[in-house]
PDB file of C-alpha atoms in Angstrom:
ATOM      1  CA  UNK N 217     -31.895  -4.330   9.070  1.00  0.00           C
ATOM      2  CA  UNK N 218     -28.395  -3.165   7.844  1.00  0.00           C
ATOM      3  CA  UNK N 219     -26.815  -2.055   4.810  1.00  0.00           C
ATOM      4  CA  UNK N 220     -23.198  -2.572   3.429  1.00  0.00           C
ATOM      5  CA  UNK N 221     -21.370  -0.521   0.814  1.00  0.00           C
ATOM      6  CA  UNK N 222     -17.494   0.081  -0.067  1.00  0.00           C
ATOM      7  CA  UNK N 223     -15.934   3.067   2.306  1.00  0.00           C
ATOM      8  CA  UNK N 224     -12.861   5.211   0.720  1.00  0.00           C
ATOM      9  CA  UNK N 225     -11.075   5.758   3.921  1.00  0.00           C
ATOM     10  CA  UNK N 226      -7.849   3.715   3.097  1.00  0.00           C
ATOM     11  CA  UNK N 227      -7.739   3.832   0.027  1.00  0.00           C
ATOM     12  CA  UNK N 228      -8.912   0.249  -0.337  1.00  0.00           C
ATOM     13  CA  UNK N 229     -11.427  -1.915  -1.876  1.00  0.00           C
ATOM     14  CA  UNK N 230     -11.263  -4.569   1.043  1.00  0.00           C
ATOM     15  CA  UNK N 231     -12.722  -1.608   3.216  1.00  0.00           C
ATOM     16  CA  UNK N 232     -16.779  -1.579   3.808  1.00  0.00           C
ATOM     17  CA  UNK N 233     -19.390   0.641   6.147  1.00  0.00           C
ATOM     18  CA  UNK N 234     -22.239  -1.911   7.467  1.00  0.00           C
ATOM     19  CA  UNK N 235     -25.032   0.584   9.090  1.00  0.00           C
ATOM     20  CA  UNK N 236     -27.474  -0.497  10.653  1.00  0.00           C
ATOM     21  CA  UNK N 237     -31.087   1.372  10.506  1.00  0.00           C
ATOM     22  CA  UNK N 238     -32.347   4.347  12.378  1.00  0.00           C
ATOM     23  CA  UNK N 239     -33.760   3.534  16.861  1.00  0.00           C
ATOM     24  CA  UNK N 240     -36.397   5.237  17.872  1.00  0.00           C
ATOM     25  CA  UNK N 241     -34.066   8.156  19.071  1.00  0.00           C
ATOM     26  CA  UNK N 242     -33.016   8.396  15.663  1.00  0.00           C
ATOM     27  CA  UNK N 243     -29.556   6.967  16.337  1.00  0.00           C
ATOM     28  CA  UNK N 244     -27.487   4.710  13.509  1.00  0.00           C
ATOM     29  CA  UNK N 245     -24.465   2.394  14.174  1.00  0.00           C
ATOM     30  CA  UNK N 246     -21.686   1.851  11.691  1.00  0.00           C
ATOM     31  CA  UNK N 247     -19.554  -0.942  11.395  1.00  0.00           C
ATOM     32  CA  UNK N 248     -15.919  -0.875   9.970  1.00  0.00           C
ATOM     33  CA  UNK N 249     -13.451  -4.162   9.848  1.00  0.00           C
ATOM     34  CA  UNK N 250     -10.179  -2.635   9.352  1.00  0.00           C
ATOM     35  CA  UNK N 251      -8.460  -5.221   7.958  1.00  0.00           C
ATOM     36  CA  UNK N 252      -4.904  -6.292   8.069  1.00  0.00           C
ATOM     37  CA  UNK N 253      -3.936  -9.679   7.936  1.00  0.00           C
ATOM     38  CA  UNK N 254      -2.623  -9.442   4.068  1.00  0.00           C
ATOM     39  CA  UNK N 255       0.410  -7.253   5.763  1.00  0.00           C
ATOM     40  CA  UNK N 256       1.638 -10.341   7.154  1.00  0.00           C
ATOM     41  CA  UNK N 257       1.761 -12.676   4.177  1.00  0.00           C
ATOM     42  CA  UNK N 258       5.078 -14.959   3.852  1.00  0.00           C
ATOM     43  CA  UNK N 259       6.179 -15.612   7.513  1.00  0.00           C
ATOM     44  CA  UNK N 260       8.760 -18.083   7.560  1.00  0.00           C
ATOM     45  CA  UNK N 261       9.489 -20.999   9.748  1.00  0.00           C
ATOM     46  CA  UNK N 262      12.930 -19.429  11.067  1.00  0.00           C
ATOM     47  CA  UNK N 263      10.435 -16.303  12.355  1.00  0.00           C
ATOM     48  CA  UNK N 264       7.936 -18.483  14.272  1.00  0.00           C
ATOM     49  CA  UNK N 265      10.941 -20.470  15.276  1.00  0.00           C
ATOM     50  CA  UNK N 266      12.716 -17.370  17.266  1.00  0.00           C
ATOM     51  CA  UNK N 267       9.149 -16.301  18.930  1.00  0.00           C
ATOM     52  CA  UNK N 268       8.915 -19.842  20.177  1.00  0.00           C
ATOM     53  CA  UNK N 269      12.192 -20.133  21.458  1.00  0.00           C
ATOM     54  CA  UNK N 270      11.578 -16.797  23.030  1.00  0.00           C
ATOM     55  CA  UNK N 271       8.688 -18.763  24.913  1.00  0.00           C
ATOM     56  CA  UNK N 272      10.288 -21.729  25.496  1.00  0.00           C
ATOM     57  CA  UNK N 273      13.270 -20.353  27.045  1.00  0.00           C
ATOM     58  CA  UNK N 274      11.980 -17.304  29.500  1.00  0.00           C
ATOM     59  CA  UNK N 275      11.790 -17.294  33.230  1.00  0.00           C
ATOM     60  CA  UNK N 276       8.404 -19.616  33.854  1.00  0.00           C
ATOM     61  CA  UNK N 277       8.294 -17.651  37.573  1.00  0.00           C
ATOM     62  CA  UNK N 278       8.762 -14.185  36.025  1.00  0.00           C
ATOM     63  CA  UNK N 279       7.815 -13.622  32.655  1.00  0.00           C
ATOM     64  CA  UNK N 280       4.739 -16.273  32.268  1.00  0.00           C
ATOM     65  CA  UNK N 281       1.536 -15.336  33.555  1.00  0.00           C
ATOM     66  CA  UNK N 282       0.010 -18.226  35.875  1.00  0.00           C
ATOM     67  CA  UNK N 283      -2.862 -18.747  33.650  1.00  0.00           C
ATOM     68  CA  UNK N 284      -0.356 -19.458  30.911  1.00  0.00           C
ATOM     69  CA  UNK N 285       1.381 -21.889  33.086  1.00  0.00           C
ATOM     70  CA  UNK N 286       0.019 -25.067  31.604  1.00  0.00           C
ATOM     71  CA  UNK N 287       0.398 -24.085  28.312  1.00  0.00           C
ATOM     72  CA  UNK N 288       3.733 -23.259  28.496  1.00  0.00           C
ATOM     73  CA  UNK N 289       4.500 -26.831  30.187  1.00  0.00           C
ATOM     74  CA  UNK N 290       2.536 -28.023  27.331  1.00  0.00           C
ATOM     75  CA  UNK N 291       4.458 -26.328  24.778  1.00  0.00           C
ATOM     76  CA  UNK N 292       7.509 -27.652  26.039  1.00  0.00           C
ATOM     77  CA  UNK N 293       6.120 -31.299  26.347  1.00  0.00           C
ATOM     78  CA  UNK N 294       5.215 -31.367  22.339  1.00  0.00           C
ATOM     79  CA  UNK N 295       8.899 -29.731  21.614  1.00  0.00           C
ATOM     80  CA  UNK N 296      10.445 -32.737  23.942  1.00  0.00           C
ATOM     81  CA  UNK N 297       8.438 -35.090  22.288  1.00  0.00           C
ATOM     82  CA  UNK N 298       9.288 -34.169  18.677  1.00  0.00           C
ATOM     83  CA  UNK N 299      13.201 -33.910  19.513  1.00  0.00           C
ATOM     84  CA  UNK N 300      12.519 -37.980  20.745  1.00  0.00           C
ATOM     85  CA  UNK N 301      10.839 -38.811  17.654  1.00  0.00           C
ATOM     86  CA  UNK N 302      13.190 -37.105  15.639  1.00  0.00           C
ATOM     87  CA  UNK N 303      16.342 -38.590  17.365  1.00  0.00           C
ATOM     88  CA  UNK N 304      14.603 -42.107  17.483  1.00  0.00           C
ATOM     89  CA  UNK N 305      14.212 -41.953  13.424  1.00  0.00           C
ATOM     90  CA  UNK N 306      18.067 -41.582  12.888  1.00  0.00           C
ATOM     91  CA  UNK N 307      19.278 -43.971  16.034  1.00  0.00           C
ATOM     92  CA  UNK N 308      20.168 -47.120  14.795  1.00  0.00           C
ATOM     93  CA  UNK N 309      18.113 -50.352  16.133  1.00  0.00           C
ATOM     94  CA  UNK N 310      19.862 -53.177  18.667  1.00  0.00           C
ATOM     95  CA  UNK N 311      19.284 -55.620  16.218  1.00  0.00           C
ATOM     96  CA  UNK N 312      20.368 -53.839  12.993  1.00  0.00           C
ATOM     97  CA  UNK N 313      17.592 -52.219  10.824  1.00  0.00           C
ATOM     98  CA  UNK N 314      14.140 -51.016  12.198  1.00  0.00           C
ATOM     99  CA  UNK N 315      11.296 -52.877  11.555  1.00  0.00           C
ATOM    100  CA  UNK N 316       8.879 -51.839   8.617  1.00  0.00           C
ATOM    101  CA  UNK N 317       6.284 -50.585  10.843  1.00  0.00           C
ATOM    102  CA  UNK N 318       8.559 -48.705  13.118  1.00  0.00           C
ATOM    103  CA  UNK N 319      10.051 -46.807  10.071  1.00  0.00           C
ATOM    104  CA  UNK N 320       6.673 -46.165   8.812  1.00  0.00           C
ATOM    105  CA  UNK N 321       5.285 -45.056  11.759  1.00  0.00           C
ATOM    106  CA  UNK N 322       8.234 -42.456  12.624  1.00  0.00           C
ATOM    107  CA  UNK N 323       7.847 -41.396   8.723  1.00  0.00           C
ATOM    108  CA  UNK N 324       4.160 -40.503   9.305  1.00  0.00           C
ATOM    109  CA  UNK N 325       5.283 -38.845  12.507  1.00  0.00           C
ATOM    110  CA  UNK N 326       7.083 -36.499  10.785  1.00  0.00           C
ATOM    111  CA  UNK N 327       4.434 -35.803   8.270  1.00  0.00           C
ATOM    112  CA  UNK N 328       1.963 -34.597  11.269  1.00  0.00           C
ATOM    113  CA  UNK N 329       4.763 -32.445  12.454  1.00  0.00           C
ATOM    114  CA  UNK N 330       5.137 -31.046   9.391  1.00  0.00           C
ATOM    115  CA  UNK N 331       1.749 -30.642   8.622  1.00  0.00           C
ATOM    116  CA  UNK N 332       1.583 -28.886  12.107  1.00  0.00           C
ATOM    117  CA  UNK N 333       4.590 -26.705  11.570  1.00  0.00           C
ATOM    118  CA  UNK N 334       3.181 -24.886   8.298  1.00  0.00           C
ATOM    119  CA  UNK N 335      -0.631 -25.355   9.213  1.00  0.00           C
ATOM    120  CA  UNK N 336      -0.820 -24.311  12.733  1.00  0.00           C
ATOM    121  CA  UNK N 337       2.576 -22.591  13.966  1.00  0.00           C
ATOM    122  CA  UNK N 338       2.913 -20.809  10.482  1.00  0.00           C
ATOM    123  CA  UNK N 339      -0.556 -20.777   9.411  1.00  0.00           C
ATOM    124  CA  UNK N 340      -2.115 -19.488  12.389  1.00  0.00           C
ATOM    125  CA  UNK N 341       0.713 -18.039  14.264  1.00  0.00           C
ATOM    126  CA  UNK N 342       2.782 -16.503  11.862  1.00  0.00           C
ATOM    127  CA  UNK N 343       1.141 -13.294  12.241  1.00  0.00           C
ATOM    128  CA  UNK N 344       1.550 -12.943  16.085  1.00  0.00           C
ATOM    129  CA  UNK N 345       5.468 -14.193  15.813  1.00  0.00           C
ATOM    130  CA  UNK N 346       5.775 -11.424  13.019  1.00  0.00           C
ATOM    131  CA  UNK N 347       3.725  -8.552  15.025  1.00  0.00           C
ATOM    132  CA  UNK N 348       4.890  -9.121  18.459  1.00  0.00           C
ATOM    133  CA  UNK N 349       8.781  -8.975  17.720  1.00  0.00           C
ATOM    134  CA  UNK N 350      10.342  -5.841  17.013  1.00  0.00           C
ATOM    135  CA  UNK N 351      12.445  -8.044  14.771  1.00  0.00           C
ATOM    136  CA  UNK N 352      14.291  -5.875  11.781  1.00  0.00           C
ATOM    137  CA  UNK N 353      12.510  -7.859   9.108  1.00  0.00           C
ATOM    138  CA  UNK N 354       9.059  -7.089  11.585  1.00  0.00           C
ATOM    139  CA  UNK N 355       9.217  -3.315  11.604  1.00  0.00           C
ATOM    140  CA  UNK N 356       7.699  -2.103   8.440  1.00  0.00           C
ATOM    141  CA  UNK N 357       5.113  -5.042   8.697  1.00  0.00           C
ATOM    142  CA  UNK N 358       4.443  -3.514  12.219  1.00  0.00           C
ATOM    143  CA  UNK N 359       4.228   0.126  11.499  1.00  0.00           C
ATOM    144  CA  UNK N 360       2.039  -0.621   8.075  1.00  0.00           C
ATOM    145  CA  UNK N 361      -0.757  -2.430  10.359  1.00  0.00           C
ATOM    146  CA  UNK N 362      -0.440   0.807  13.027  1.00  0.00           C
ATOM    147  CA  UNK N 363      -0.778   3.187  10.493  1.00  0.00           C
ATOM    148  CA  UNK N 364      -3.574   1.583   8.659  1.00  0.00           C
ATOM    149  CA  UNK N 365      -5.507   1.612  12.018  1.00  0.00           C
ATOM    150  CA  UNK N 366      -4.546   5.012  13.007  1.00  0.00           C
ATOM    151  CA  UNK N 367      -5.440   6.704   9.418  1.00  0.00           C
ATOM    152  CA  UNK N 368      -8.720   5.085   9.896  1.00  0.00           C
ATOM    153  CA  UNK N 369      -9.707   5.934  13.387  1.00  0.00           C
ATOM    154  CA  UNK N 370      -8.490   9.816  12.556  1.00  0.00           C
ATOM    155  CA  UNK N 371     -10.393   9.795   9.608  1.00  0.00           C
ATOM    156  CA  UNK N 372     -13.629   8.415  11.126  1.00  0.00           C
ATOM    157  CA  UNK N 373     -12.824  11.036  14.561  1.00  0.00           C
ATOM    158  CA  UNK N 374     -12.287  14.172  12.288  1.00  0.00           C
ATOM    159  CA  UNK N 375     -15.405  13.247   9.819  1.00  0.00           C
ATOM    160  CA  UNK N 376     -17.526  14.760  12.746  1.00  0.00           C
ATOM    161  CA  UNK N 377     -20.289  12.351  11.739  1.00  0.00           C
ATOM    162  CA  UNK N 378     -20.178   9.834  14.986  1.00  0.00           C
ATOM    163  CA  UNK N 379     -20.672  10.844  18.415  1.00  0.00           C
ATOM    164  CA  UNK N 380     -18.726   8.088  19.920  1.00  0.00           C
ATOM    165  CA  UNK N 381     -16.507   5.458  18.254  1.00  0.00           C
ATOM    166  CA  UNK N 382     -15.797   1.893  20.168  1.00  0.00           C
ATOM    167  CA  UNK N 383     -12.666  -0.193  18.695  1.00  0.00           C
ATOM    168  CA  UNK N 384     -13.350  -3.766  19.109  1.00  0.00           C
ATOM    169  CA  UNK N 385     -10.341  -6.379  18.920  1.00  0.00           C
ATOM    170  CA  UNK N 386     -10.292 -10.197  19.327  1.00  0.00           C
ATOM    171  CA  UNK N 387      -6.842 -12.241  19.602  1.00  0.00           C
ATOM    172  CA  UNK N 388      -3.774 -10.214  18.144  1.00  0.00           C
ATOM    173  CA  UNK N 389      -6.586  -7.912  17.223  1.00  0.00           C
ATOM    174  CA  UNK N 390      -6.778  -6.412  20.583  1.00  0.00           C
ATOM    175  CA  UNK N 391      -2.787  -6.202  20.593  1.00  0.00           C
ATOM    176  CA  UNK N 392      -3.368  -4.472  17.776  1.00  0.00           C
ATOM    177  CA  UNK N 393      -5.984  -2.175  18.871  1.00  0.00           C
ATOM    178  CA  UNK N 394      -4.476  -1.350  21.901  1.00  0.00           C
ATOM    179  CA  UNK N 395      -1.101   0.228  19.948  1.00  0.00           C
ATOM    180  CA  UNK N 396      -3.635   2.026  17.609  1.00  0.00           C
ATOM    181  CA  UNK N 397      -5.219   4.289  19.970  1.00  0.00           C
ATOM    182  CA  UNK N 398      -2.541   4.408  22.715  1.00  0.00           C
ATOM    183  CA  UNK N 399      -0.491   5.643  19.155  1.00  0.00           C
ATOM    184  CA  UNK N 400      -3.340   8.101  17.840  1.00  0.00           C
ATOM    185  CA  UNK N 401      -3.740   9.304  21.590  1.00  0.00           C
ATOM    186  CA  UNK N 402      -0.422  10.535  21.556  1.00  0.00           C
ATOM    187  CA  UNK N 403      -1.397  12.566  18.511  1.00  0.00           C
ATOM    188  CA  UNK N 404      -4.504  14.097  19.985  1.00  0.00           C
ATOM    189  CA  UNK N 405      -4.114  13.948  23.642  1.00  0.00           C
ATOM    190  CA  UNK N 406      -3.409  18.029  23.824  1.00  0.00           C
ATOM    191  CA  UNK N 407      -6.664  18.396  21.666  1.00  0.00           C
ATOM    192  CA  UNK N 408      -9.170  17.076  23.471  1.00  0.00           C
ATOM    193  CA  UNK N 409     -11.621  18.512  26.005  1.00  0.00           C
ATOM    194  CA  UNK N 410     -11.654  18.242  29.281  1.00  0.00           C
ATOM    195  CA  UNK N 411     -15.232  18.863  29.567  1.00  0.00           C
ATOM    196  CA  UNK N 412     -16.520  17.167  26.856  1.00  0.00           C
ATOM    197  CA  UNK N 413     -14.230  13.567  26.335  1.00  0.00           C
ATOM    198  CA  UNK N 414     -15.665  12.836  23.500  1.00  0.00           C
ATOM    199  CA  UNK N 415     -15.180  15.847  21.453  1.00  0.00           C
ATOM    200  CA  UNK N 416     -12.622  17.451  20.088  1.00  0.00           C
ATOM    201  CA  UNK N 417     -11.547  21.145  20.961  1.00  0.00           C
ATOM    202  CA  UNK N 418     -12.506  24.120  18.172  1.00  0.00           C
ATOM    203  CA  UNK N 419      -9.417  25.464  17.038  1.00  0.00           C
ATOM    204  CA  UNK N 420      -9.627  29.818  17.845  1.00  0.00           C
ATOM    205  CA  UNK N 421      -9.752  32.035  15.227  1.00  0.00           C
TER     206      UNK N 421
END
């Protein structure tokens, strides 16, 4: 069994503690989802745009990993082949005008790409373009989401209530994740003992 309620740590209302119920050695887990997406909201095309041309246009033997190979090649197969479309739409035909169904055809064309554009590059990658680019416009969407995270894993490490605490990412979640504690390490690193790693050194008195 497991129990949810609202948790004040952030200062939020999208925040919640899921715990689950007591093992036999009288241990409890709590969940918390920090959650961050909302900093994010209203990525344009022209931002996606850069981060793909970033892609598109870096060393394929140096700075793409060979697992990424094919989807690089891929990426730049669906940019080729929406640059053809695009230039066969405005070409003039041998004959004069393009037949009905040719016109129709490109025009629906360009409706999937649009549809792809804001569904898929904007809708679903819009956050990575925005995080992963220290872009001016990306900075104080960059250190909002790193701050969030760090507030929240200092406040659950100085609470003194858990005896371990694992930060799980998935996707640009584990980007994420990653800055927060190398970030909050930095702040704590000279704190910490040596003997015990998971606790946090009495100050003297």
């Amino acid at each position: 069994a497991a129990w949810a309620k609202p948790d004040d740590r952030l200062r939020s209302y999208e925040l919640r503690r899921i715990t689950t119920e007591r093992d036999r050695d009288d241990n409890y887990t709590d969940f918390f989802e920090y959650y961050w997406a909302h900093q994010t909201v209203g990525t344009t095309w022209e931002q996606v745009r850069i981060w793909l041309f970033d892609l598109l246009w870096r060393n394929p033997f140096r700075r793409v990993p060979k697992r990424l190979f094919r989807v690089w090649v891929l990426l730049w197969i669906a940019t080729l082949t929406a640059i053809g479309f695009a230039v066969l739409g405005v070409l003039p035909g041998d004959d004069g005008p393009k037949p009905v169904w040719l016109t129709l055809m490109l025009w629906a064309m360009g409706l999937g790409v649009s549809a792809f554009v804001s569904t898929v590059l904007i809708g679903r990658f819009g956050d990575v373009a925005r995080y992963v680019q220290a872009k001016p416009g990306n900075i104080e969407i960059r250190h909002e989401v790193r701050e969030g995270g760090i507030e929240l894993l200092r406040s659950l490490s100085e609470s003194g209530e858990y005896d371990r605490i694992v930060v799980v990412g998935h996707s640009l979640g584990s980007i994420v994740a990653y800055d927060v504690l190398s970030h909050y390490f930095v702040t704590v690193h000279d704190k910490l003992d040596s003997s015990t790693p998971a606790k946090m050194k009495q100050p003297e008195r």
